[in-house]
Amino acid sequence: MSTKLAPISYASSIVGFTSFAFTFFTFVRVFWETILTLWSAPKQMMGYLDNLRIELHNERAYFKSALRRTRSRSRSVKRYHEDIGPLKILNGTVRRIHREFIRLEKPFLNISPSRAEKDLEHDSEEIVDTDYAPMTLARRWKWMRTKSHIIAIADSVNRIQTQRIACDTTNLLMKLHTMDKSIQDFEDRLWDIEEHIMGERLDDGRIYVKRRVDRSPNRSPR
Ligand SMILES: *[C@@H]1O[C@H](CO)[C@@H](O)[C@H](O)[C@H]1NC(C)=O
């Protein structure tokens, strides 16, 4: 019996085997990744959630103080009028994202439902010590499905940070410009005052001090 295969059949079995190997390894890889994700879920989840919670907290605090600052300044100094619109929009976005985050992290926390309701209503400011619920297998599965949402939220927070840095920079530039103008104004006035007080100005800008006529009444005229 000959074990020799016809070349075409030889080739086809190689192709068949290769594609089978690919399928098999892909399956193993996916399976392995799932196992790894399930295994590392608690640590990974805490890392993602803690990070995002802190970032959201900072952004909310930033917009809160920025809104207050801008408002009071616009009210007190008309010249500093700033458009509050973009800040308001970003503030609203942060608020929406924060709500979404609270909804997503809820299944992984050990909070009584009443506490969660209160948090949502009052938009609580302080970060309370987070008490993570024990990672059961069900929660590990849930994390696998929640993870992509959390990553999407982290992306939006990043974009908001970028935008507010751009806003800050624009405002800062405008302020510097105003400051520059007031300094020039100030210098002009100083120049005038010098002339008034001291006397004539020579061509090179220096002051020619006029001899003062002493008119003080205490001195008796000679
Ligand atoms: C800004 O967002 C906070 C919640 O993060 C909210 O309490 C506040 O009313 C918002 N301010 C404005 C002007 O929208």
PDB file of C-alpha atoms and ligand atoms in Angstrom:
ATOM      1  CA  MET A   1       0.000   0.000   0.000  1.00  0.00           C
ATOM      2  CA  SER A   2       1.436   3.282  -1.018  1.00  0.00           C
ATOM      3  CA  THR A   3       1.359   6.114   1.536  1.00  0.00           C
ATOM      4  CA  LYS A   4       2.182   8.587  -1.164  1.00  0.00           C
ATOM      5  CA  LEU A   5      -0.591  11.117  -1.688  1.00  0.00           C
ATOM      6  CA  ALA A   6      -1.332  12.871  -4.883  1.00  0.00           C
ATOM      7  CA  PRO A   7       0.139  16.424  -4.720  1.00  0.00           C
ATOM      8  CA  ILE A   8      -3.286  18.073  -4.852  1.00  0.00           C
ATOM      9  CA  SER A   9      -4.601  16.043  -1.977  1.00  0.00           C
ATOM     10  CA  TYR A  10      -1.406  16.750  -0.065  1.00  0.00           C
ATOM     11  CA  ALA A  11      -1.870  20.493  -0.503  1.00  0.00           C
ATOM     12  CA  SER A  12      -5.497  20.361   0.436  1.00  0.00           C
ATOM     13  CA  SER A  13      -4.797  18.517   3.647  1.00  0.00           C
ATOM     14  CA  ILE A  14      -2.149  21.129   4.569  1.00  0.00           C
ATOM     15  CA  VAL A  15      -4.630  23.928   3.945  1.00  0.00           C
ATOM     16  CA  GLY A  16      -7.227  22.054   5.908  1.00  0.00           C
ATOM     17  CA  PHE A  17      -4.934  21.442   8.790  1.00  0.00           C
ATOM     18  CA  THR A  18      -3.643  25.026   8.839  1.00  0.00           C
ATOM     19  CA  SER A  19      -7.116  26.495   8.910  1.00  0.00           C
ATOM     20  CA  PHE A  20      -8.098  24.078  11.596  1.00  0.00           C
ATOM     21  CA  ALA A  21      -5.030  25.066  13.615  1.00  0.00           C
ATOM     22  CA  PHE A  22      -5.894  28.750  13.229  1.00  0.00           C
ATOM     23  CA  THR A  23      -9.449  28.187  14.357  1.00  0.00           C
ATOM     24  CA  PHE A  24      -8.289  26.102  17.232  1.00  0.00           C
ATOM     25  CA  PHE A  25      -5.688  28.603  18.412  1.00  0.00           C
ATOM     26  CA  THR A  26      -8.075  31.499  18.057  1.00  0.00           C
ATOM     27  CA  PHE A  27     -10.513  29.587  20.175  1.00  0.00           C
ATOM     28  CA  VAL A  28      -7.848  28.848  22.765  1.00  0.00           C
ATOM     29  CA  ARG A  29      -6.719  32.454  22.771  1.00  0.00           C
ATOM     30  CA  VAL A  30     -10.237  33.832  23.248  1.00  0.00           C
ATOM     31  CA  PHE A  31     -10.902  31.243  25.891  1.00  0.00           C
ATOM     32  CA  TRP A  32      -7.659  32.095  27.637  1.00  0.00           C
ATOM     33  CA  GLU A  33      -8.329  35.822  27.490  1.00  0.00           C
ATOM     34  CA  THR A  34     -11.754  35.296  28.947  1.00  0.00           C
ATOM     35  CA  ILE A  35     -10.277  33.259  31.767  1.00  0.00           C
ATOM     36  CA  LEU A  36      -7.628  35.914  32.375  1.00  0.00           C
ATOM     37  CA  THR A  37     -10.192  38.702  32.363  1.00  0.00           C
ATOM     38  CA  LEU A  38     -12.385  36.787  34.729  1.00  0.00           C
ATOM     39  CA  TRP A  39      -9.397  36.083  36.920  1.00  0.00           C
ATOM     40  CA  SER A  40      -8.089  39.639  37.031  1.00  0.00           C
ATOM     41  CA  ALA A  41     -11.550  41.199  37.101  1.00  0.00           C
ATOM     42  CA  PRO A  42     -11.534  42.439  40.726  1.00  0.00           C
ATOM     43  CA  LYS A  43      -8.202  44.213  40.511  1.00  0.00           C
ATOM     44  CA  GLN A  44      -8.857  45.623  37.050  1.00  0.00           C
ATOM     45  CA  MET A  45     -12.326  46.753  37.978  1.00  0.00           C
ATOM     46  CA  MET A  46     -11.181  48.592  41.088  1.00  0.00           C
ATOM     47  CA  GLY A  47      -8.413  50.290  39.129  1.00  0.00           C
ATOM     48  CA  TYR A  48     -10.762  51.499  36.392  1.00  0.00           C
ATOM     49  CA  LEU A  49     -13.553  52.556  38.723  1.00  0.00           C
ATOM     50  CA  ASP A  50     -11.311  54.326  41.240  1.00  0.00           C
ATOM     51  CA  ASN A  51      -9.513  56.258  38.522  1.00  0.00           C
ATOM     52  CA  LEU A  52     -12.676  57.326  36.822  1.00  0.00           C
ATOM     53  CA  ARG A  53     -14.331  58.262  40.097  1.00  0.00           C
ATOM     54  CA  ILE A  54     -11.455  60.555  41.009  1.00  0.00           C
ATOM     55  CA  GLU A  55     -11.344  62.135  37.560  1.00  0.00           C
ATOM     56  CA  LEU A  56     -15.066  62.770  37.549  1.00  0.00           C
ATOM     57  CA  HIS A  57     -14.866  64.233  41.028  1.00  0.00           C
ATOM     58  CA  ASN A  58     -12.117  66.616  39.944  1.00  0.00           C
ATOM     59  CA  GLU A  59     -13.952  67.682  36.810  1.00  0.00           C
ATOM     60  CA  ARG A  60     -17.128  68.393  38.733  1.00  0.00           C
ATOM     61  CA  ALA A  61     -15.240  70.424  41.287  1.00  0.00           C
ATOM     62  CA  TYR A  62     -13.450  72.303  38.527  1.00  0.00           C
ATOM     63  CA  PHE A  63     -16.611  73.284  36.679  1.00  0.00           C
ATOM     64  CA  LYS A  64     -18.384  74.199  39.860  1.00  0.00           C
ATOM     65  CA  SER A  65     -15.690  76.616  40.917  1.00  0.00           C
ATOM     66  CA  ALA A  66     -15.128  77.878  37.376  1.00  0.00           C
ATOM     67  CA  LEU A  67     -18.817  78.698  36.998  1.00  0.00           C
ATOM     68  CA  ARG A  68     -18.893  80.490  40.322  1.00  0.00           C
ATOM     69  CA  ARG A  69     -15.691  82.423  39.617  1.00  0.00           C
ATOM     70  CA  THR A  70     -16.727  83.463  36.133  1.00  0.00           C
ATOM     71  CA  ARG A  71     -20.154  84.550  37.282  1.00  0.00           C
ATOM     72  CA  SER A  72     -18.978  86.665  40.167  1.00  0.00           C
ATOM     73  CA  ARG A  73     -16.238  88.260  38.107  1.00  0.00           C
ATOM     74  CA  SER A  74     -18.554  89.059  35.224  1.00  0.00           C
ATOM     75  CA  ARG A  75     -20.937  90.630  37.677  1.00  0.00           C
ATOM     76  CA  SER A  76     -18.403  92.739  39.534  1.00  0.00           C
ATOM     77  CA  VAL A  77     -16.114  93.777  36.689  1.00  0.00           C
ATOM     78  CA  LYS A  78     -17.993  94.410  33.468  1.00  0.00           C
ATOM     79  CA  ARG A  79     -14.795  94.558  31.483  1.00  0.00           C
ATOM     80  CA  TYR A  80     -14.035  90.923  32.321  1.00  0.00           C
ATOM     81  CA  HIS A  81     -17.229  89.633  30.836  1.00  0.00           C
ATOM     82  CA  GLU A  82     -16.729  86.001  29.851  1.00  0.00           C
ATOM     83  CA  ASP A  83     -19.078  83.795  27.970  1.00  0.00           C
ATOM     84  CA  ILE A  84     -20.447  81.313  30.475  1.00  0.00           C
ATOM     85  CA  GLY A  85     -22.159  79.164  27.820  1.00  0.00           C
ATOM     86  CA  PRO A  86     -19.371  76.686  27.058  1.00  0.00           C
ATOM     87  CA  LEU A  87     -18.730  76.154  30.759  1.00  0.00           C
ATOM     88  CA  LYS A  88     -22.396  75.420  31.325  1.00  0.00           C
ATOM     89  CA  ILE A  89     -22.500  72.909  28.503  1.00  0.00           C
ATOM     90  CA  LEU A  90     -19.401  71.100  29.729  1.00  0.00           C
ATOM     91  CA  ASN A  91     -20.785  71.171  33.276  1.00  0.00           C
ATOM     92  CA  GLY A  92     -23.958  69.533  32.009  1.00  0.00           C
ATOM     93  CA  THR A  93     -21.981  66.885  30.146  1.00  0.00           C
ATOM     94  CA  VAL A  94     -19.944  66.068  33.232  1.00  0.00           C
ATOM     95  CA  ARG A  95     -23.121  65.795  35.221  1.00  0.00           C
ATOM     96  CA  ARG A  96     -24.655  63.393  32.717  1.00  0.00           C
ATOM     97  CA  ILE A  97     -21.500  61.281  32.593  1.00  0.00           C
ATOM     98  CA  HIS A  98     -21.349  61.170  36.361  1.00  0.00           C
ATOM     99  CA  ARG A  99     -24.895  59.859  36.565  1.00  0.00           C
ATOM    100  CA  GLU A 100     -24.097  57.215  34.012  1.00  0.00           C
ATOM    101  CA  PHE A 101     -21.008  56.255  35.987  1.00  0.00           C
ATOM    102  CA  ILE A 102     -22.983  55.897  39.207  1.00  0.00           C
ATOM    103  CA  ARG A 103     -25.460  53.679  37.414  1.00  0.00           C
ATOM    104  CA  LEU A 104     -22.673  51.466  36.026  1.00  0.00           C
ATOM    105  CA  GLU A 105     -20.665  51.128  39.211  1.00  0.00           C
ATOM    106  CA  LYS A 106     -23.677  50.400  41.354  1.00  0.00           C
ATOM    107  CA  PRO A 107     -23.738  46.605  40.823  1.00  0.00           C
ATOM    108  CA  PHE A 108     -20.160  46.364  42.076  1.00  0.00           C
ATOM    109  CA  LEU A 109     -20.626  48.326  45.274  1.00  0.00           C
ATOM    110  CA  ASN A 110     -21.908  47.440  48.671  1.00  0.00           C
ATOM    111  CA  ILE A 111     -24.336  50.283  49.115  1.00  0.00           C
ATOM    112  CA  SER A 112     -27.821  50.174  50.372  1.00  0.00           C
ATOM    113  CA  PRO A 113     -30.291  51.321  47.712  1.00  0.00           C
ATOM    114  CA  SER A 114     -31.353  54.286  49.832  1.00  0.00           C
ATOM    115  CA  ARG A 115     -27.766  55.615  49.928  1.00  0.00           C
ATOM    116  CA  ALA A 116     -27.480  55.365  46.162  1.00  0.00           C
ATOM    117  CA  GLU A 117     -30.696  57.316  45.697  1.00  0.00           C
ATOM    118  CA  LYS A 118     -29.442  60.020  47.996  1.00  0.00           C
ATOM    119  CA  ASP A 119     -26.163  60.227  46.115  1.00  0.00           C
ATOM    120  CA  LEU A 120     -27.997  60.755  42.868  1.00  0.00           C
ATOM    121  CA  GLU A 121     -30.319  63.370  44.245  1.00  0.00           C
ATOM    122  CA  HIS A 122     -27.791  65.487  46.033  1.00  0.00           C
ATOM    123  CA  ASP A 123     -24.944  64.892  43.616  1.00  0.00           C
ATOM    124  CA  SER A 124     -22.852  64.311  46.698  1.00  0.00           C
ATOM    125  CA  GLU A 125     -19.571  66.154  46.640  1.00  0.00           C
ATOM    126  CA  GLU A 126     -17.310  64.146  48.892  1.00  0.00           C
ATOM    127  CA  ILE A 127     -15.857  60.855  47.799  1.00  0.00           C
ATOM    128  CA  VAL A 128     -16.967  58.395  50.404  1.00  0.00           C
ATOM    129  CA  ASP A 129     -14.811  55.375  51.003  1.00  0.00           C
ATOM    130  CA  THR A 130     -15.930  52.968  48.353  1.00  0.00           C
ATOM    131  CA  ASP A 131     -16.979  49.635  49.588  1.00  0.00           C
ATOM    132  CA  TYR A 132     -16.712  47.092  46.806  1.00  0.00           C
ATOM    133  CA  ALA A 133     -18.948  44.097  46.923  1.00  0.00           C
ATOM    134  CA  PRO A 134     -17.227  40.699  46.898  1.00  0.00           C
ATOM    135  CA  MET A 135     -16.441  39.515  43.364  1.00  0.00           C
ATOM    136  CA  THR A 136     -18.664  36.610  42.694  1.00  0.00           C
ATOM    137  CA  LEU A 137     -18.534  34.849  39.361  1.00  0.00           C
ATOM    138  CA  ALA A 138     -21.714  36.632  38.332  1.00  0.00           C
ATOM    139  CA  ARG A 139     -20.092  39.992  39.046  1.00  0.00           C
ATOM    140  CA  ARG A 140     -17.015  38.958  37.081  1.00  0.00           C
ATOM    141  CA  TRP A 141     -19.195  38.244  34.077  1.00  0.00           C
ATOM    142  CA  LYS A 142     -20.979  41.529  34.557  1.00  0.00           C
ATOM    143  CA  TRP A 143     -17.677  43.376  34.683  1.00  0.00           C
ATOM    144  CA  MET A 144     -16.712  41.891  31.334  1.00  0.00           C
ATOM    145  CA  ARG A 145     -19.785  43.479  29.833  1.00  0.00           C
ATOM    146  CA  THR A 146     -19.483  46.767  31.744  1.00  0.00           C
ATOM    147  CA  LYS A 147     -15.814  47.317  30.996  1.00  0.00           C
ATOM    148  CA  SER A 148     -16.313  48.718  27.493  1.00  0.00           C
ATOM    149  CA  HIS A 149     -18.858  51.251  28.787  1.00  0.00           C
ATOM    150  CA  ILE A 150     -16.445  52.337  31.487  1.00  0.00           C
ATOM    151  CA  ILE A 151     -13.682  52.766  28.920  1.00  0.00           C
ATOM    152  CA  ALA A 152     -16.020  54.846  26.736  1.00  0.00           C
ATOM    153  CA  ILE A 153     -16.802  57.073  29.722  1.00  0.00           C
ATOM    154  CA  ALA A 154     -13.119  57.475  30.501  1.00  0.00           C
ATOM    155  CA  ASP A 155     -12.626  58.596  26.880  1.00  0.00           C
ATOM    156  CA  SER A 156     -15.312  61.259  27.154  1.00  0.00           C
ATOM    157  CA  VAL A 157     -13.808  62.516  30.397  1.00  0.00           C
ATOM    158  CA  ASN A 158     -10.478  62.815  28.621  1.00  0.00           C
ATOM    159  CA  ARG A 159     -12.055  64.858  25.850  1.00  0.00           C
ATOM    160  CA  ILE A 160     -13.719  67.141  28.383  1.00  0.00           C
ATOM    161  CA  GLN A 161     -10.409  67.693  30.111  1.00  0.00           C
ATOM    162  CA  THR A 162      -8.817  68.634  26.811  1.00  0.00           C
ATOM    163  CA  GLN A 163     -11.619  71.051  26.022  1.00  0.00           C
ATOM    164  CA  ARG A 164     -11.508  72.773  29.349  1.00  0.00           C
ATOM    165  CA  ILE A 165      -7.753  73.176  29.109  1.00  0.00           C
ATOM    166  CA  ALA A 166      -8.307  74.827  25.728  1.00  0.00           C
ATOM    167  CA  CYS A 167     -10.970  77.087  27.273  1.00  0.00           C
ATOM    168  CA  ASP A 168      -8.654  78.001  30.131  1.00  0.00           C
ATOM    169  CA  THR A 169      -5.847  78.844  27.763  1.00  0.00           C
ATOM    170  CA  THR A 170      -8.057  81.094  25.643  1.00  0.00           C
ATOM    171  CA  ASN A 171      -9.290  82.924  28.724  1.00  0.00           C
ATOM    172  CA  LEU A 172      -5.789  83.318  30.012  1.00  0.00           C
ATOM    173  CA  LEU A 173      -4.611  84.775  26.704  1.00  0.00           C
ATOM    174  CA  MET A 174      -7.511  87.201  26.655  1.00  0.00           C
ATOM    175  CA  LYS A 175      -6.740  88.266  30.192  1.00  0.00           C
ATOM    176  CA  LEU A 176      -3.088  88.796  29.376  1.00  0.00           C
ATOM    177  CA  HIS A 177      -4.121  90.934  26.431  1.00  0.00           C
ATOM    178  CA  THR A 178      -6.367  93.074  28.648  1.00  0.00           C
ATOM    179  CA  MET A 179      -3.612  93.334  31.196  1.00  0.00           C
ATOM    180  CA  ASP A 180      -1.165  94.444  28.548  1.00  0.00           C
ATOM    181  CA  LYS A 181      -3.547  97.173  27.455  1.00  0.00           C
ATOM    182  CA  SER A 182      -4.051  98.412  30.995  1.00  0.00           C
ATOM    183  CA  ILE A 183      -0.327  98.510  31.582  1.00  0.00           C
ATOM    184  CA  GLN A 184       0.120 100.624  28.455  1.00  0.00           C
ATOM    185  CA  ASP A 185      -2.681 102.884  29.650  1.00  0.00           C
ATOM    186  CA  PHE A 186      -1.017 103.171  32.991  1.00  0.00           C
ATOM    187  CA  GLU A 187       2.327 104.064  31.412  1.00  0.00           C
ATOM    188  CA  ASP A 188       0.697 106.763  29.290  1.00  0.00           C
ATOM    189  CA  ARG A 189      -0.896 108.311  32.319  1.00  0.00           C
ATOM    190  CA  LEU A 190       2.292 108.130  34.295  1.00  0.00           C
ATOM    191  CA  TRP A 191       4.023 109.942  31.444  1.00  0.00           C
ATOM    192  CA  ASP A 192       1.412 112.722  31.564  1.00  0.00           C
ATOM    193  CA  ILE A 193       1.578 112.971  35.327  1.00  0.00           C
ATOM    194  CA  GLU A 194       5.342 113.218  35.235  1.00  0.00           C
ATOM    195  CA  GLU A 195       5.070 116.070  32.792  1.00  0.00           C
ATOM    196  CA  HIS A 196       2.507 117.825  34.945  1.00  0.00           C
ATOM    197  CA  ILE A 197       4.424 117.538  38.140  1.00  0.00           C
ATOM    198  CA  MET A 198       8.006 117.799  37.080  1.00  0.00           C
ATOM    199  CA  GLY A 199       7.982 120.191  34.226  1.00  0.00           C
ATOM    200  CA  GLU A 200       9.075 120.028  30.623  1.00  0.00           C
ATOM    201  CA  ARG A 201      10.145 116.908  28.849  1.00  0.00           C
ATOM    202  CA  LEU A 202      13.245 117.053  26.766  1.00  0.00           C
ATOM    203  CA  ASP A 203      13.469 115.461  23.345  1.00  0.00           C
ATOM    204  CA  ASP A 204      15.153 112.338  24.680  1.00  0.00           C
ATOM    205  CA  GLY A 205      12.240 111.677  27.040  1.00  0.00           C
ATOM    206  CA  ARG A 206      13.992 112.814  30.193  1.00  0.00           C
ATOM    207  CA  ILE A 207      12.434 115.363  32.435  1.00  0.00           C
ATOM    208  CA  TYR A 208      13.728 118.842  32.658  1.00  0.00           C
ATOM    209  CA  VAL A 209      12.955 119.909  36.197  1.00  0.00           C
ATOM    210  CA  LYS A 210      11.611 123.387  36.421  1.00  0.00           C
ATOM    211  CA  ARG A 211      12.867 125.453  39.249  1.00  0.00           C
ATOM    212  CA  ARG A 212      10.009 125.589  41.671  1.00  0.00           C
ATOM    213  CA  VAL A 213       8.732 128.853  42.934  1.00  0.00           C
ATOM    214  CA  ASP A 214       8.391 128.516  46.631  1.00  0.00           C
ATOM    215  CA  ARG A 215       5.072 129.894  47.673  1.00  0.00           C
ATOM    216  CA  SER A 216       4.886 128.547  51.170  1.00  0.00           C
ATOM    217  CA  PRO A 217       3.272 131.049  53.484  1.00  0.00           C
ATOM    218  CA  ASN A 218       5.620 130.273  56.362  1.00  0.00           C
ATOM    219  CA  ARG A 219       8.495 131.972  54.781  1.00  0.00           C
ATOM    220  CA  SER A 220       8.583 135.632  55.137  1.00  0.00           C
ATOM    221  CA  PRO A 221       9.486 137.429  51.947  1.00  0.00           C
ATOM    222  CA  ARG A 222      12.783 139.109  51.984  1.00  0.00           C
TER     223      ARG A 222
HETATM  224  C1  LIG B   1     -23.132  72.145  37.223  1.00  0.00           C
HETATM  225  O1  LIG B   1     -23.183  70.794  37.591  1.00  0.00           O
HETATM  226  C2  LIG B   1     -23.544  70.544  38.936  1.00  0.00           C
HETATM  227  C3  LIG B   1     -23.500  69.071  39.154  1.00  0.00           C
HETATM  228  O2  LIG B   1     -22.276  68.518  38.765  1.00  0.00           O
HETATM  229  C4  LIG B   1     -24.922  71.097  39.211  1.00  0.00           C
HETATM  230  O3  LIG B   1     -25.260  70.918  40.574  1.00  0.00           O
HETATM  231  C5  LIG B   1     -24.975  72.558  38.868  1.00  0.00           C
HETATM  232  O4  LIG B   1     -26.284  73.051  38.999  1.00  0.00           O
HETATM  233  C6  LIG B   1     -24.495  72.780  37.441  1.00  0.00           C
HETATM  234  N1  LIG B   1     -24.436  74.209  37.190  1.00  0.00           N
HETATM  235  C7  LIG B   1     -24.970  74.773  36.096  1.00  0.00           C
HETATM  236  C8  LIG B   1     -24.896  76.242  36.033  1.00  0.00           C
HETATM  237  O5  LIG B   1     -25.489  74.127  35.237  1.00  0.00           O
END
